[in-house]
Amino acid sequence: MAVYRYPCPLSSEITPRHLFFSRRALLGAAAGGVLAAGLNPAGALADGEAAAAARGWPAAETPTPKNDVTHYNNFYEFGMEKSDPAELSGSFHSRPWQVQVDGLVEHPQTWDLDALTARFGHEDRLYRMRCVEAWSMVIPWQGFELGALLRAAGVKADARYVAFTSVVRPSEMPGQRSGLFSLHWPYVEGLRLDEALHPLTLLATGVYGDPLPAQNGAPIRLVVPWKYGFKGIKSITRITVTDKQPPTSWNQMAPEEYGFYANVNPDVDHPRWSQSSEQIIGEGSLFRAARRPTRMFNGYAEQVASLYKGMDLRKEF
Ligand SMILES: Nc1nc2c(c(=O)[nH]1)N[C@H]1C(S)=C(S)[C@@H](COP(=O)(O)O)O[C@H]1N2
Ligand SMILES: [Mo]
């Protein structure tokens, strides 16, 4: 069932590929022995960034090469391989584009993408990005704070959450036509209102100084840098403010593996693999992957830990 595009996978792909198939294995498609291979010597890596530096491990803030950012993607609407989103998105049209903002807001409105950027502008944000599959990048985004849009919409007093919806366009998105694997479409995500209003939470419209390419979620996607990458829903068509915790795609598929919060946490392992360290995409060699310890809240604890005070992060993972 598994289609290996490369007879010998690039080393930068080995770990994610194992994890990738193990993620798919939920559906009974593949898996088996790959997990037994073991992902990392976890115990040796739990000693933080300082120890990493002492070992000569790479810094946490070096931008990932653009080619990796735009050719190593998760965007299942285009397919399951990391290379599919770049290769199979040629017929996707991200212009014109509209985003509906509705729900518990004073001013529901359907925005043209150009009106959004005219109103809210875009600034540069260099963010670490950590996929739940235990690989990481550092990505130079352009965008604006989701909070700015929500404030313009006028959030009502009874609002508690924000729900997001991705585009459904099977004629342009081969992964939405394939019956092999499936998340249910549309891809949906959600944040608690205070998370959505946090100044780190970005609606990205560009990467590396260019408008987002299709594979990165054109023309507008969410970036929540202290959470696992799957919270960063791509190609958003609708943002709904609500009083109920919204359903989220990966949580619906496997609730015991992917929580609603999905905060990056080295101490809460995925049921089938360790989260204590991460592979750095774009570094290392063919023979030796580059790894570093996972950081609590992906290194943004100082900014966001207070949002979760009093919560049991093992239960609300
Ligand atoms: N609509 C949609 N959004 C999505 C996904 C997806 O499959 N569909 N994959 C998520 C996952 S698992 C990750 S890690 C990030 C990857 O973003 P990038 O390819 O721009 O690095 O997008 C997230 N957003
Ligand atoms: Mo991910």
PDB file of N, CA and C in Angstrom, residues 101-139:
ATOM      1  N   VAL A 101     -16.091  35.918   7.905  1.00  0.00           N
ATOM      2  CA  VAL A 101     -15.919  36.048   9.357  1.00  0.00           C
ATOM      3  C   VAL A 101     -17.306  36.192   9.962  1.00  0.00           C
ATOM      4  N   ASP A 102     -17.705  35.229  10.798  1.00  0.00           N
ATOM      5  CA  ASP A 102     -19.087  35.244  11.288  1.00  0.00           C
ATOM      6  C   ASP A 102     -19.196  34.641  12.681  1.00  0.00           C
ATOM      7  N   GLY A 103     -20.388  34.325  13.107  1.00  0.00           N
ATOM      8  CA  GLY A 103     -20.607  33.796  14.453  1.00  0.00           C
ATOM      9  C   GLY A 103     -20.871  34.924  15.435  1.00  0.00           C
ATOM     10  N   LEU A 104     -20.283  34.784  16.633  1.00  0.00           N
ATOM     11  CA  LEU A 104     -20.572  35.727  17.712  1.00  0.00           C
ATOM     12  C   LEU A 104     -19.738  37.003  17.581  1.00  0.00           C
ATOM     13  N   VAL A 105     -19.998  37.752  16.509  1.00  0.00           N
ATOM     14  CA  VAL A 105     -19.307  39.020  16.274  1.00  0.00           C
ATOM     15  C   VAL A 105     -20.336  40.104  15.948  1.00  0.00           C
ATOM     16  N   GLU A 106     -19.972  41.324  16.262  1.00  0.00           N
ATOM     17  CA  GLU A 106     -20.865  42.457  15.971  1.00  0.00           C
ATOM     18  C   GLU A 106     -20.979  42.712  14.478  1.00  0.00           C
ATOM     19  N   HIS A 107     -19.880  42.470  13.763  1.00  0.00           N
ATOM     20  CA  HIS A 107     -19.854  42.832  12.346  1.00  0.00           C
ATOM     21  C   HIS A 107     -19.449  41.652  11.480  1.00  0.00           C
ATOM     22  N   PRO A 108     -20.364  40.709  11.255  1.00  0.00           N
ATOM     23  CA  PRO A 108     -20.032  39.615  10.342  1.00  0.00           C
ATOM     24  C   PRO A 108     -19.727  40.192   8.963  1.00  0.00           C
ATOM     25  N   GLN A 109     -18.752  39.612   8.290  1.00  0.00           N
ATOM     26  CA  GLN A 109     -18.313  40.226   7.032  1.00  0.00           C
ATOM     27  C   GLN A 109     -17.563  39.195   6.191  1.00  0.00           C
ATOM     28  N   THR A 110     -17.764  39.259   4.895  1.00  0.00           N
ATOM     29  CA  THR A 110     -16.959  38.448   3.998  1.00  0.00           C
ATOM     30  C   THR A 110     -15.900  39.356   3.386  1.00  0.00           C
ATOM     31  N   TRP A 111     -14.660  39.009   3.687  1.00  0.00           N
ATOM     32  CA  TRP A 111     -13.536  39.862   3.275  1.00  0.00           C
ATOM     33  C   TRP A 111     -12.901  39.313   2.001  1.00  0.00           C
ATOM     34  N   ASP A 112     -12.594  40.202   1.087  1.00  0.00           N
ATOM     35  CA  ASP A 112     -11.711  39.858  -0.005  1.00  0.00           C
ATOM     36  C   ASP A 112     -10.294  39.785   0.541  1.00  0.00           C
ATOM     37  N   LEU A 113      -9.499  38.849   0.048  1.00  0.00           N
ATOM     38  CA  LEU A 113      -8.146  38.750   0.565  1.00  0.00           C
ATOM     39  C   LEU A 113      -7.411  40.092   0.470  1.00  0.00           C
ATOM     40  N   ASP A 114      -7.577  40.771  -0.665  1.00  0.00           N
ATOM     41  CA  ASP A 114      -6.863  42.040  -0.839  1.00  0.00           C
ATOM     42  C   ASP A 114      -7.329  43.092   0.166  1.00  0.00           C
ATOM     43  N   ALA A 115      -8.609  43.047   0.514  1.00  0.00           N
ATOM     44  CA  ALA A 115      -9.121  43.983   1.521  1.00  0.00           C
ATOM     45  C   ALA A 115      -8.513  43.687   2.890  1.00  0.00           C
ATOM     46  N   LEU A 116      -8.302  42.413   3.173  1.00  0.00           N
ATOM     47  CA  LEU A 116      -7.672  42.036   4.447  1.00  0.00           C
ATOM     48  C   LEU A 116      -6.256  42.584   4.542  1.00  0.00           C
ATOM     49  N   THR A 117      -5.487  42.401   3.482  1.00  0.00           N
ATOM     50  CA  THR A 117      -4.097  42.886   3.559  1.00  0.00           C
ATOM     51  C   THR A 117      -4.058  44.413   3.523  1.00  0.00           C
ATOM     52  N   ALA A 118      -4.999  45.021   2.774  1.00  0.00           N
ATOM     53  CA  ALA A 118      -5.046  46.490   2.762  1.00  0.00           C
ATOM     54  C   ALA A 118      -5.345  47.006   4.169  1.00  0.00           C
ATOM     55  N   ARG A 119      -6.242  46.351   4.870  1.00  0.00           N
ATOM     56  CA  ARG A 119      -6.645  46.814   6.191  1.00  0.00           C
ATOM     57  C   ARG A 119      -5.607  46.473   7.267  1.00  0.00           C
ATOM     58  N   PHE A 120      -5.096  45.260   7.233  1.00  0.00           N
ATOM     59  CA  PHE A 120      -4.268  44.787   8.356  1.00  0.00           C
ATOM     60  C   PHE A 120      -2.774  44.714   8.036  1.00  0.00           C
ATOM     61  N   GLY A 121      -2.420  44.907   6.786  1.00  0.00           N
ATOM     62  CA  GLY A 121      -1.012  44.940   6.404  1.00  0.00           C
ATOM     63  C   GLY A 121      -0.339  43.589   6.571  1.00  0.00           C
ATOM     64  N   HIS A 122       0.985  43.607   6.551  1.00  0.00           N
ATOM     65  CA  HIS A 122       1.699  42.383   6.903  1.00  0.00           C
ATOM     66  C   HIS A 122       3.052  42.732   7.475  1.00  0.00           C
ATOM     67  N   GLU A 123       3.423  41.979   8.489  1.00  0.00           N
ATOM     68  CA  GLU A 123       4.719  42.167   9.124  1.00  0.00           C
ATOM     69  C   GLU A 123       5.461  40.843   9.102  1.00  0.00           C
ATOM     70  N   ASP A 124       6.769  40.905   9.324  1.00  0.00           N
ATOM     71  CA  ASP A 124       7.601  39.703   9.325  1.00  0.00           C
ATOM     72  C   ASP A 124       7.582  39.051  10.696  1.00  0.00           C
ATOM     73  N   ARG A 125       7.439  37.754  10.714  1.00  0.00           N
ATOM     74  CA  ARG A 125       7.537  36.980  11.954  1.00  0.00           C
ATOM     75  C   ARG A 125       8.372  35.725  11.676  1.00  0.00           C
ATOM     76  N   LEU A 126       9.486  35.619  12.351  1.00  0.00           N
ATOM     77  CA  LEU A 126      10.311  34.411  12.237  1.00  0.00           C
ATOM     78  C   LEU A 126       9.921  33.468  13.375  1.00  0.00           C
ATOM     79  N   TYR A 127       9.263  32.368  13.041  1.00  0.00           N
ATOM     80  CA  TYR A 127       8.725  31.458  14.049  1.00  0.00           C
ATOM     81  C   TYR A 127       9.296  30.060  13.903  1.00  0.00           C
ATOM     82  N   ARG A 128       9.550  29.437  15.052  1.00  0.00           N
ATOM     83  CA  ARG A 128       9.788  28.003  15.033  1.00  0.00           C
ATOM     84  C   ARG A 128       8.477  27.297  14.715  1.00  0.00           C
ATOM     85  N   MET A 129       8.603  26.172  14.032  1.00  0.00           N
ATOM     86  CA  MET A 129       7.419  25.387  13.673  1.00  0.00           C
ATOM     87  C   MET A 129       7.725  23.936  13.996  1.00  0.00           C
ATOM     88  N   ARG A 130       6.838  23.317  14.753  1.00  0.00           N
ATOM     89  CA  ARG A 130       7.097  21.947  15.238  1.00  0.00           C
ATOM     90  C   ARG A 130       5.912  21.070  14.850  1.00  0.00           C
ATOM     91  N   CYS A 131       6.152  20.136  13.956  1.00  0.00           N
ATOM     92  CA  CYS A 131       5.100  19.197  13.572  1.00  0.00           C
ATOM     93  C   CYS A 131       4.982  18.117  14.637  1.00  0.00           C
ATOM     94  N   VAL A 132       3.786  17.619  14.827  1.00  0.00           N
ATOM     95  CA  VAL A 132       3.530  16.543  15.799  1.00  0.00           C
ATOM     96  C   VAL A 132       4.314  15.277  15.432  1.00  0.00           C
ATOM     97  N   GLU A 133       4.750  15.196  14.167  1.00  0.00           N
ATOM     98  CA  GLU A 133       5.535  14.044  13.725  1.00  0.00           C
ATOM     99  C   GLU A 133       6.993  14.111  14.192  1.00  0.00           C
ATOM    100  N   ALA A 134       7.337  15.136  14.977  1.00  0.00           N
ATOM    101  CA  ALA A 134       8.675  15.274  15.569  1.00  0.00           C
ATOM    102  C   ALA A 134       9.738  15.782  14.607  1.00  0.00           C
ATOM    103  N   TRP A 135       9.345  16.626  13.682  1.00  0.00           N
ATOM    104  CA  TRP A 135      10.334  17.393  12.917  1.00  0.00           C
ATOM    105  C   TRP A 135      10.040  18.868  13.075  1.00  0.00           C
ATOM    106  N   SER A 136      11.043  19.690  12.793  1.00  0.00           N
ATOM    107  CA  SER A 136      10.853  21.123  13.013  1.00  0.00           C
ATOM    108  C   SER A 136      11.523  21.946  11.924  1.00  0.00           C
ATOM    109  N   MET A 137      11.030  23.168  11.812  1.00  0.00           N
ATOM    110  CA  MET A 137      11.604  24.154  10.900  1.00  0.00           C
ATOM    111  C   MET A 137      11.619  25.500  11.627  1.00  0.00           C
ATOM    112  N   VAL A 138      12.281  26.485  11.014  1.00  0.00           N
ATOM    113  CA  VAL A 138      12.182  27.879  11.447  1.00  0.00           C
ATOM    114  C   VAL A 138      11.775  28.651  10.201  1.00  0.00           C
ATOM    115  N   ILE A 139      10.619  29.336  10.258  1.00  0.00           N
ATOM    116  CA  ILE A 139      10.009  29.839   9.028  1.00  0.00           C
ATOM    117  C   ILE A 139       9.775  31.346   9.095  1.00  0.00           C
TER     118      ILE A 139
END
